[in-house]
XYZ file of C-alpha atoms in Angstrom:
653
model
C 37.513 40.953 139.884
C 37.336 38.017 141.637
C 34.040 36.952 144.153
C 36.270 38.416 147.394
C 37.064 41.509 145.604
C 33.397 42.084 144.362
C 32.139 40.598 147.444
C 34.092 43.503 149.876
C 33.279 46.596 147.159
C 29.379 45.813 147.767
C 29.537 45.276 151.076
C 31.103 48.980 151.657
C 29.154 50.740 149.240
C 26.119 49.495 150.457
C 27.013 50.460 154.302
C 28.347 53.579 152.792
C 24.738 53.996 150.488
C 23.010 53.325 153.713
C 24.460 55.660 155.767
C 24.292 58.550 153.649
C 20.395 57.636 153.925
C 20.252 57.326 157.055
C 21.398 61.163 157.648
C 17.856 62.115 156.534
C 16.158 59.535 158.723
C 18.171 57.728 160.486
C 16.353 54.490 161.648
C 17.096 53.181 157.925
C 20.421 52.184 159.547
C 18.754 49.085 160.891
C 19.264 47.814 156.599
C 23.453 47.715 157.988
C 21.984 43.909 159.366
C 21.361 42.639 155.594
C 24.831 42.938 153.983
C 26.316 42.183 157.522
C 24.121 39.227 156.987
C 24.480 38.332 153.918
C 29.328 39.240 152.933
C 29.882 39.779 156.988
C 31.332 36.220 156.867
C 32.692 36.264 153.329
C 34.449 39.700 154.601
C 35.859 38.299 158.624
C 37.374 35.566 156.550
C 38.611 37.971 153.611
C 40.255 40.150 156.733
C 42.364 37.514 158.828
C 43.180 35.559 155.881
C 45.324 38.690 154.898
C 47.820 37.660 158.177
C 46.723 33.855 158.044
C 44.527 31.330 156.417
C 41.831 30.010 157.428
C 40.157 26.249 156.173
C 36.450 24.819 158.267
C 36.091 23.119 161.169
C 38.163 19.792 161.970
C 34.756 17.165 161.512
C 35.932 13.599 160.600
C 33.824 11.597 158.364
C 33.713 7.509 159.223
C 31.814 4.435 157.517
C 32.927 1.206 156.471
C 35.869 1.775 153.807
C 35.588 5.140 154.390
C 37.296 7.876 155.863
C 36.781 11.573 155.153
C 37.010 15.167 156.049
C 33.648 16.849 156.341
C 33.309 20.825 156.265
C 30.074 21.711 157.607
C 29.432 25.261 156.501
C 29.401 24.217 153.041
C 28.342 20.943 153.246
C 31.636 19.371 151.515
C 33.596 16.133 151.760
C 37.305 15.707 151.679
C 39.255 12.355 151.173
C 43.291 12.589 151.436
C 46.454 10.239 150.358
C 49.955 10.728 150.094
C 50.583 10.445 146.000
C 53.714 9.106 144.468
C 53.163 9.752 140.697
C 54.373 6.245 138.517
C 54.766 8.675 135.533
C 58.093 10.687 134.810
C 56.805 13.592 132.273
C 55.739 16.968 132.864
C 55.366 20.081 130.578
C 53.540 19.031 127.270
C 54.950 15.984 126.590
C 52.585 15.119 129.667
C 49.539 16.477 128.125
C 48.495 13.184 126.841
C 48.544 11.456 130.270
C 46.793 14.146 132.190
C 44.319 14.645 129.309
C 43.665 10.658 129.962
C 43.381 10.865 133.410
C 40.907 13.915 133.891
C 39.118 12.138 130.788
C 39.329 8.621 132.884
C 37.900 10.512 136.069
C 34.732 12.058 134.197
C 34.489 14.950 137.124
C 30.968 14.873 137.741
C 29.117 18.797 139.409
C 30.532 19.011 143.131
C 33.225 17.077 142.647
C 37.088 18.158 142.980
C 40.386 17.012 142.502
C 43.366 18.881 144.084
C 46.994 18.071 144.109
C 49.610 19.833 146.325
C 53.275 19.337 147.351
C 54.557 20.450 150.776
C 58.155 19.887 150.184
C 59.570 16.159 149.543
C 55.537 15.488 150.030
C 52.755 15.229 147.595
C 49.015 14.736 148.208
C 46.130 14.194 145.880
C 42.313 15.599 147.445
C 39.082 14.454 146.030
C 36.466 16.687 146.843
C 32.500 15.954 146.871
C 29.270 17.502 147.980
C 27.943 13.958 148.541
C 30.533 11.340 149.359
C 29.035 8.071 147.487
C 31.532 4.603 148.871
C 30.965 3.259 145.370
C 31.982 6.990 143.905
C 35.188 7.292 145.996
C 36.373 3.168 145.244
C 36.093 4.346 140.917
C 38.316 7.502 141.839
C 41.129 5.619 143.691
C 41.425 3.247 141.328
C 41.610 5.371 137.901
C 44.405 7.465 140.425
C 45.870 4.409 141.237
C 46.665 3.737 137.387
C 48.884 7.118 138.003
C 49.934 7.676 141.142
C 51.259 5.206 144.390
C 48.616 5.899 146.908
C 48.582 5.602 150.645
C 45.747 7.087 153.170
C 46.799 10.124 154.780
C 45.013 11.894 157.669
C 41.176 12.929 156.950
C 42.920 16.741 157.592
C 45.956 18.035 157.545
C 46.551 21.050 159.575
C 46.164 21.814 163.645
C 43.510 22.458 165.978
C 44.544 26.629 166.319
C 41.116 28.888 165.969
C 40.860 31.822 164.743
C 42.935 35.502 166.311
C 40.821 37.171 169.159
C 42.153 40.519 166.779
C 39.412 41.282 164.438
C 36.747 41.779 166.878
C 38.738 45.224 166.755
C 36.762 45.447 162.922
C 34.099 46.406 164.621
C 34.873 50.280 165.733
C 34.812 50.593 161.803
C 31.508 51.168 162.381
C 31.759 53.956 164.985
C 32.644 56.361 162.043
C 29.565 55.229 160.488
C 27.404 56.024 163.410
C 28.246 59.490 163.722
C 27.166 59.905 159.887
C 23.384 58.260 160.946
C 23.835 60.035 163.946
C 24.191 56.479 165.428
C 22.009 54.561 164.372
C 24.994 51.868 163.531
C 26.192 51.208 166.567
C 23.315 48.592 166.972
C 25.110 46.943 164.191
C 28.210 46.063 165.831
C 26.815 43.287 168.201
C 25.871 41.377 165.515
C 29.422 42.047 163.674
C 30.619 41.137 166.930
C 28.820 37.493 166.727
C 29.116 36.536 163.132
C 32.673 36.756 163.780
C 32.330 34.592 166.659
C 30.595 32.135 164.282
C 33.962 32.070 162.132
C 35.984 31.155 165.313
C 33.546 28.373 165.535
C 33.338 26.895 162.147
C 37.281 27.496 160.570
C 40.498 26.884 161.956
C 44.512 27.704 161.284
C 46.074 25.547 158.765
C 49.347 24.770 158.663
C 49.088 22.453 155.709
C 48.185 25.598 153.521
C 50.179 28.356 155.389
C 52.686 29.689 152.488
C 50.261 28.938 149.659
C 49.777 32.475 149.412
C 49.721 33.121 145.326
C 46.738 32.114 142.730
C 46.279 32.297 139.685
C 43.040 34.936 138.666
C 43.343 34.615 134.712
C 39.442 35.276 133.193
C 39.415 34.758 130.032
C 38.770 31.528 127.943
C 40.589 31.222 124.732
C 44.085 30.305 125.264
C 45.841 28.711 122.232
C 47.461 25.992 121.658
C 50.679 27.037 120.381
C 50.766 29.513 123.729
C 50.017 26.384 126.000
C 52.602 24.318 124.610
C 55.114 27.216 124.428
C 54.331 27.822 128.326
C 53.950 25.058 130.049
C 56.938 23.558 130.408
C 59.081 26.769 131.672
C 55.291 27.581 134.034
C 55.988 23.784 135.458
C 59.440 24.071 136.060
C 58.477 27.515 137.745
C 55.666 25.406 140.131
C 58.243 22.830 141.160
C 60.752 25.102 141.872
C 58.376 26.468 145.160
C 58.549 24.750 147.513
C 55.084 24.295 148.176
C 52.432 24.690 145.782
C 48.788 23.129 144.718
C 46.418 22.951 141.864
C 42.769 21.940 142.333
C 40.741 20.465 139.157
C 37.268 20.094 138.622
C 34.444 20.422 135.524
C 33.122 23.174 133.337
C 30.236 21.408 131.753
C 30.173 21.991 127.569
C 26.118 23.623 127.870
C 28.361 26.113 130.537
C 30.542 27.314 127.937
C 27.589 27.066 125.326
C 25.516 29.875 127.485
C 29.085 31.763 127.413
C 28.542 31.459 124.031
C 25.691 32.711 123.021
C 25.074 35.309 125.653
C 27.500 36.922 123.921
C 26.326 36.264 120.278
C 23.784 37.415 121.676
C 25.243 40.900 123.300
C 23.829 44.234 121.713
C 27.756 45.748 121.913
C 28.646 44.625 118.010
C 32.081 45.680 117.805
C 32.342 43.404 121.583
C 30.038 41.211 120.696
C 32.341 40.014 117.552
C 35.350 40.395 119.366
C 34.615 38.213 121.172
C 32.505 35.667 119.233
C 35.771 35.167 117.792
C 38.155 34.438 120.731
C 35.251 31.251 121.893
C 34.980 30.408 118.481
C 38.871 29.605 118.926
C 37.975 27.926 121.826
C 35.486 25.990 120.835
C 36.741 24.741 117.669
C 39.882 23.663 119.485
C 37.577 21.278 121.916
C 36.273 20.364 118.977
C 39.100 19.273 117.266
C 41.549 18.079 120.161
C 38.895 15.923 121.942
C 39.616 18.124 125.061
C 36.460 18.697 128.026
C 36.816 22.209 129.357
C 37.634 22.501 133.347
C 38.214 24.820 136.183
C 41.741 24.980 137.649
C 43.073 26.262 140.707
C 46.470 26.976 141.034
C 48.603 28.256 144.123
C 51.831 28.904 145.221
C 54.187 30.121 147.870
C 56.385 32.492 145.489
C 54.748 34.612 142.801
C 54.672 33.260 138.964
C 55.816 35.912 136.807
C 53.203 35.183 134.046
C 50.199 36.501 132.358
C 48.325 33.568 134.389
C 49.488 34.666 137.842
C 49.028 37.350 139.975
C 48.852 37.744 144.237
C 46.086 37.065 146.251
C 46.739 36.453 149.835
C 43.106 34.768 150.031
C 44.667 31.888 148.009
C 44.240 29.358 150.597
C 41.078 30.779 151.244
C 39.651 30.423 148.468
C 41.284 26.849 148.098
C 38.586 25.356 150.353
C 35.707 27.840 148.810
C 36.463 26.328 145.863
C 34.564 29.330 143.765
C 35.748 30.853 140.224
C 38.729 30.430 139.428
C 41.045 30.253 136.277
C 38.978 28.990 132.526
C 40.952 26.248 130.851
C 41.080 23.388 129.431
C 42.372 19.936 130.224
C 46.274 20.966 128.709
C 46.541 23.589 130.656
C 47.183 21.230 133.774
C 50.923 20.652 131.707
C 51.489 23.513 133.266
C 52.459 21.870 136.211
C 54.663 19.339 137.332
C 51.971 16.265 138.323
C 53.923 13.781 137.331
C 58.121 14.679 137.631
C 60.158 13.425 140.350
C 58.072 10.597 142.930
C 59.628 7.820 145.578
C 59.081 4.734 146.234
C 57.018 5.035 149.340
C 58.190 2.810 152.218
C 60.167 2.919 154.849
C 63.257 2.185 155.697
C 67.446 3.697 155.312
C 66.431 6.615 152.744
C 69.826 8.773 151.241
C 69.713 12.101 148.978
C 72.205 11.464 146.050
C 71.246 13.829 143.798
C 68.951 17.109 142.872
C 66.676 17.131 140.405
C 65.948 20.343 137.614
C 63.922 22.011 140.001
C 66.535 21.719 142.906
C 64.646 19.110 144.963
C 66.670 16.288 146.509
C 66.239 13.201 144.613
C 65.982 10.261 147.453
C 66.149 6.937 147.323
C 65.297 4.180 149.717
C 67.750 1.544 149.890
C 65.493 -1.074 151.734
C 62.559 -0.221 149.190
C 64.231 -1.482 145.605
C 62.891 -4.550 144.113
C 66.194 -5.618 143.100
C 69.451 -3.412 144.249
C 71.843 -3.575 141.605
C 72.673 -0.324 139.085
C 74.607 0.635 136.479
C 76.500 3.600 135.820
C 77.428 4.338 132.126
C 79.380 7.840 130.820
C 82.681 8.939 129.283
C 85.664 9.115 130.342
C 85.799 12.537 132.175
C 82.413 13.121 133.669
C 82.947 12.346 136.948
C 81.727 8.284 136.814
C 84.405 7.626 139.447
C 84.671 10.789 141.253
C 79.900 10.649 141.283
C 80.290 6.652 142.522
C 82.972 7.493 144.944
C 80.314 10.449 146.747
C 77.569 8.594 146.741
C 79.784 5.451 148.616
C 80.302 8.322 151.463
C 76.441 8.489 151.938
C 75.886 5.029 151.761
C 79.072 4.413 154.394
C 76.968 7.304 156.617
C 73.813 5.198 156.292
C 75.208 1.928 157.805
C 75.595 0.159 154.550
C 79.320 -1.952 154.168
C 80.986 -0.481 151.020
C 83.734 -2.923 148.961
C 84.943 -1.362 145.602
C 86.704 -3.312 142.725
C 88.944 -1.109 141.760
C 91.029 -1.525 138.473
C 92.408 2.073 138.553
C 93.476 3.559 141.801
C 90.597 5.726 141.678
C 89.134 4.877 145.012
C 92.396 4.883 146.609
C 91.484 8.347 148.820
C 88.308 7.615 149.327
C 89.978 4.295 151.527
C 92.293 7.241 153.340
C 88.773 9.141 154.399
C 86.844 6.358 155.490
C 89.002 4.261 156.856
C 88.529 1.227 154.358
C 91.084 -1.023 154.249
C 93.256 -0.836 151.244
C 93.564 -4.726 149.197
C 96.178 -4.275 146.855
C 95.836 -7.151 144.022
C 97.674 -9.179 142.785
C 100.456 -8.650 145.304
C 98.316 -8.910 148.265
C 94.892 -11.463 148.882
C 92.457 -12.180 151.534
C 93.288 -14.955 153.587
C 90.241 -17.064 153.542
C 90.250 -16.459 149.585
C 91.251 -19.887 148.689
C 89.034 -21.913 151.045
C 86.005 -20.239 149.507
C 86.981 -20.597 145.857
C 86.985 -24.134 146.782
C 83.913 -24.596 147.343
C 82.524 -22.572 144.146
C 81.677 -24.390 141.587
C 81.822 -21.142 139.239
C 86.041 -20.769 140.028
C 86.527 -24.313 138.726
C 85.035 -23.123 135.471
C 86.341 -19.788 135.564
C 89.836 -21.349 135.827
C 88.836 -23.617 133.075
C 88.237 -21.379 130.808
C 91.655 -19.552 131.293
C 93.380 -23.671 130.837
C 94.012 -24.049 134.855
C 93.088 -26.470 137.179
C 91.952 -25.237 140.537
C 91.577 -28.951 141.924
C 89.199 -29.511 144.432
C 90.702 -27.829 148.333
C 91.594 -24.875 149.728
C 95.449 -26.050 148.350
C 95.417 -26.219 144.486
C 92.876 -22.955 144.560
C 95.955 -21.516 146.329
C 98.637 -22.284 143.916
C 96.784 -21.550 140.856
C 96.390 -18.158 142.837
C 100.095 -18.226 143.038
C 101.126 -19.036 139.920
C 99.160 -16.586 138.086
C 100.393 -13.453 141.076
C 103.943 -15.142 139.346
C 103.137 -14.007 136.196
C 102.774 -10.265 137.285
C 105.892 -10.542 139.345
C 105.094 -10.937 142.264
C 104.432 -13.722 145.340
C 101.070 -12.786 146.870
C 100.696 -12.768 150.882
C 97.596 -13.713 152.269
C 95.975 -10.736 154.647
C 93.537 -10.868 156.904
C 90.580 -8.636 155.294
C 88.222 -7.464 157.928
C 86.529 -4.049 158.697
C 83.482 -2.645 156.971
C 84.732 -1.040 154.292
C 87.102 -2.587 151.569
C 88.684 -1.301 148.350
C 90.469 -4.240 146.617
C 93.008 -2.328 144.031
C 93.625 -4.397 140.607
C 95.742 -1.036 139.724
C 99.168 -3.410 140.065
C 98.343 -5.608 137.192
C 97.964 -2.661 134.558
C 100.400 -4.045 132.270
C 98.421 -6.993 131.772
C 94.743 -6.775 130.537
C 94.346 -10.377 130.468
C 95.934 -10.634 134.251
C 94.016 -7.700 135.272
C 90.697 -8.996 133.898
C 91.780 -12.483 134.972
C 92.034 -11.620 138.862
C 89.281 -8.955 138.422
C 87.050 -12.420 137.426
C 88.121 -13.719 140.394
C 87.493 -10.666 142.611
C 83.855 -11.028 141.446
C 83.799 -15.014 142.305
C 84.900 -14.325 145.622
C 82.741 -11.492 146.592
C 79.438 -12.847 145.308
C 80.395 -16.667 147.148
C 81.545 -14.998 150.495
C 78.197 -12.619 150.610
C 75.890 -15.160 149.647
C 75.106 -17.306 152.845
C 72.226 -16.337 153.999
C 68.921 -14.664 152.969
C 68.036 -10.881 154.034
C 65.797 -8.267 152.899
C 67.872 -5.374 153.795
C 70.773 -3.833 152.222
C 73.628 -4.409 153.821
C 76.431 -4.675 151.201
C 77.694 -2.522 147.934
C 80.212 -4.270 146.041
C 81.162 -1.692 143.300
C 82.902 -3.306 140.280
C 84.347 -0.272 138.527
C 85.730 -0.205 134.840
C 82.996 -3.258 134.487
C 84.525 -4.327 130.665
C 86.872 -5.950 132.481
C 84.184 -9.130 133.270
C 81.840 -8.430 129.810
C 83.872 -8.727 127.321
C 83.066 -11.426 124.497
C 85.500 -13.712 123.632
C 87.813 -13.311 126.100
C 88.165 -16.003 128.845
C 85.831 -15.996 131.419
C 83.073 -14.311 129.688
C 80.456 -17.670 129.610
C 80.624 -18.425 133.597
C 81.148 -14.689 134.905
C 77.734 -13.783 132.689
C 76.411 -16.686 133.931
C 77.343 -16.251 137.384
C 76.080 -12.565 137.189
C 72.308 -13.738 135.347
C 72.117 -15.722 138.756
C 73.016 -14.149 141.795
C 72.987 -10.250 140.669
C 69.135 -10.282 140.314
C 68.919 -11.442 143.069
C 70.675 -9.713 145.141
C 68.227 -8.421 147.080
C 67.765 -11.636 149.089
C 71.363 -11.711 150.505
C 71.660 -8.165 151.114
C 73.924 -7.813 148.220
C 73.560 -3.920 146.023
C 75.946 -4.371 143.303
C 77.139 -1.316 140.944
C 78.738 -2.158 137.538
C 80.591 0.904 136.097
C 80.723 1.047 132.614
C 81.698 3.473 129.777
C 79.250 1.819 127.446
C 75.719 0.488 127.522
C 77.362 -2.356 125.302
C 79.924 -3.436 127.898
C 77.199 -5.459 130.158
C 75.165 -7.932 129.203
C 71.410 -6.552 127.855
C 69.049 -8.341 130.223
C 71.482 -6.798 133.429
C 71.272 -3.628 132.448
C 67.796 -3.151 131.607
C 67.241 -5.059 135.299
C 68.837 -2.567 136.978
C 67.283 -0.717 139.746
C 69.635 2.269 139.863
C 70.289 3.694 136.274
C 73.112 6.751 136.605
C 73.623 7.214 132.972
C 76.223 10.293 131.730
C 76.392 12.781 128.209
C 79.231 12.677 125.568
C 78.701 13.223 122.214
C 75.981 12.614 120.065
C 77.924 8.908 119.154
C 77.714 8.341 122.407
C 74.111 9.650 123.567
C 71.965 8.378 120.649
C 73.275 4.841 120.661
C 72.223 4.650 124.413
C 68.699 6.219 123.849
C 67.967 3.745 122.035
C 69.038 0.783 124.249
C 67.118 2.367 127.211
C 64.622 4.316 125.916
C 65.442 7.759 126.590
C 63.245 10.875 124.752
C 64.114 13.896 123.305
C 63.901 16.016 125.925
C 66.940 12.986 128.040
C 69.296 12.878 124.581
C 68.998 16.991 124.663
C 69.891 17.169 128.056
C 73.013 14.802 128.276
C 74.078 16.570 125.355
C 74.208 20.030 126.829
C 76.179 18.638 130.574
C 79.362 20.558 131.650
C 82.057 18.146 133.223
C 82.397 17.872 136.641
C 85.860 20.276 136.183
C 84.283 22.846 134.729
C 81.076 23.068 137.047
C 83.923 22.854 140.316
C 85.038 26.703 138.517
C 81.416 28.106 139.819
C 82.622 26.745 143.569
C 81.371 23.538 144.559
C 81.626 20.719 141.907
C 78.649 18.743 140.638
C 78.523 16.269 138.149
C 75.131 16.253 135.275
C 73.517 12.833 134.544
C 69.755 11.153 134.109
C 68.665 8.712 136.431
C 66.141 6.060 136.699
C 65.252 3.991 139.428
C 62.488 0.925 138.620
C 60.434 0.083 139.237
C 58.390 2.869 138.155
C 60.779 4.260 136.001
C 60.919 6.844 138.288
C 63.537 9.321 136.079
C 65.463 12.821 136.922
C 67.953 14.788 135.471
C 69.790 15.829 137.871
C 73.214 17.221 139.070
C 74.930 14.980 141.516
C 77.166 17.594 144.378
C 80.716 15.964 144.194
C 83.194 15.535 147.230
C 85.975 17.901 146.987
C 87.720 15.992 148.594
C 88.116 12.485 146.375
C 90.266 14.939 144.155
């Protein structure tokens, strides 16, 4: 039985006892004033929270460098931040970082930290009985090691007052008045006055409206094995909720010691021996793993089917009252996905590209990435091109221009759906290509590696292009290229791999030289090089020139409004520096011979490897309806990592 259940029981029993005694001596009914004064507010708040949660009155507290909410009823200060995690781990693998964070915070008596998720927003709240600016700055600096913080409003709620309907609960005194010859009617005005005070001191919050379930486990010990077994499963269960929260505070070691001593000195020998054994395991575990005991207050918008979780409609009131909760250790925090997911906090064009294992949308702010080039790596048949095509549709809707260099004709259907111009290389070439390439030292170097003299004017370049196209049996037509979206198909040169690689490289030089014309900090164009192995093979003509050009231009593409994506089958098909510096990495699965080398090069952990080894193909996924691809998505600079499912546009197949 928790605090509120006990309060309600004591209140009801005391009133009933007073009513029975007042039957013999009616003036004793005046004693009903005592439980109304002592417990009336808690009972009325409990009654109201059966319908809607309450929070203390909105009072802002401001002083230099500090903006907080103040709860005058309980004398508590609250400071809120928008928070996005820097790390991307959850479950038992997050335990070391959680333990480290809690140890650094070293919460004092009268301090609490709460982390809660509200849809796609995450918040941290620091609560203290005494608000010291220097202590607040210390807490903020520690939290910044684990989260990107952005100050939020002091109160995240409405100004709506509690409803008037609990006034009607005063009618409950009428049956008691019948027992005590009417004297209980004198308690009605006091009861109305107490609820009037509740309406003055509380408001109905929208932020916590759906946090209606709370954990109420009361036992101290829990084996480490049990915690590790259930941590990932319960973290996933919480992560799938639209709204959830966890608050934690310090449990001083002396409190644990007192509990142990109290049990040790108990009179019931049988129960004492059982409890001593349980508590000794608890104390030994603390000593063995250097853990600090804490109090946990977890809440969710759904019931969690676990030995720790039960439904409690007063959870939201509990959340603000900060009273007795779950007694646990810091490793228990790994049951909550406090470090999983996250996004870049910035104002820009945000696009949803996938959904994580919790079913939450994974979004990318195109204008917040440090570099905007990306890599897509995966074996054939796992949906690389299908995924990229689906993503390009999302980017096109966000106002980004799309250019694709397509060696296999995989994007021709995409061009039809999105009204893109298709240029069949080498049968067709852009009319401005000779002029653009004549001004590029990179093209002269590239032509030299093929034993060609590119000259120093547009006519000489045009002659080189015509000569190479004739080797594929074409007399190229130079066409005007315009519009937002263009697909350069190199499919017609597929019979000669070296020739196809030449035109692939020429398009790379042309596109980069054409778009690198002015500095702009906003992504305007995304250029996709599918089968980038054609320009990244060591020992083949053009490799040295193209790799140097990529390192110089691609890694600084953000300055020119360019996002450059490479689609590969193996991680070895692109220079390692380019691979590592990609802000968006999408990694598909396959067999062990593909996944394990990929995991080694890109520092994936065991959970990542296991996920990639169990992925299904898009065709298998389409059997259940909507086709999707499975992959690991990583976003720099904070190494945000997601195990994702990517909805695929069925029109592309």
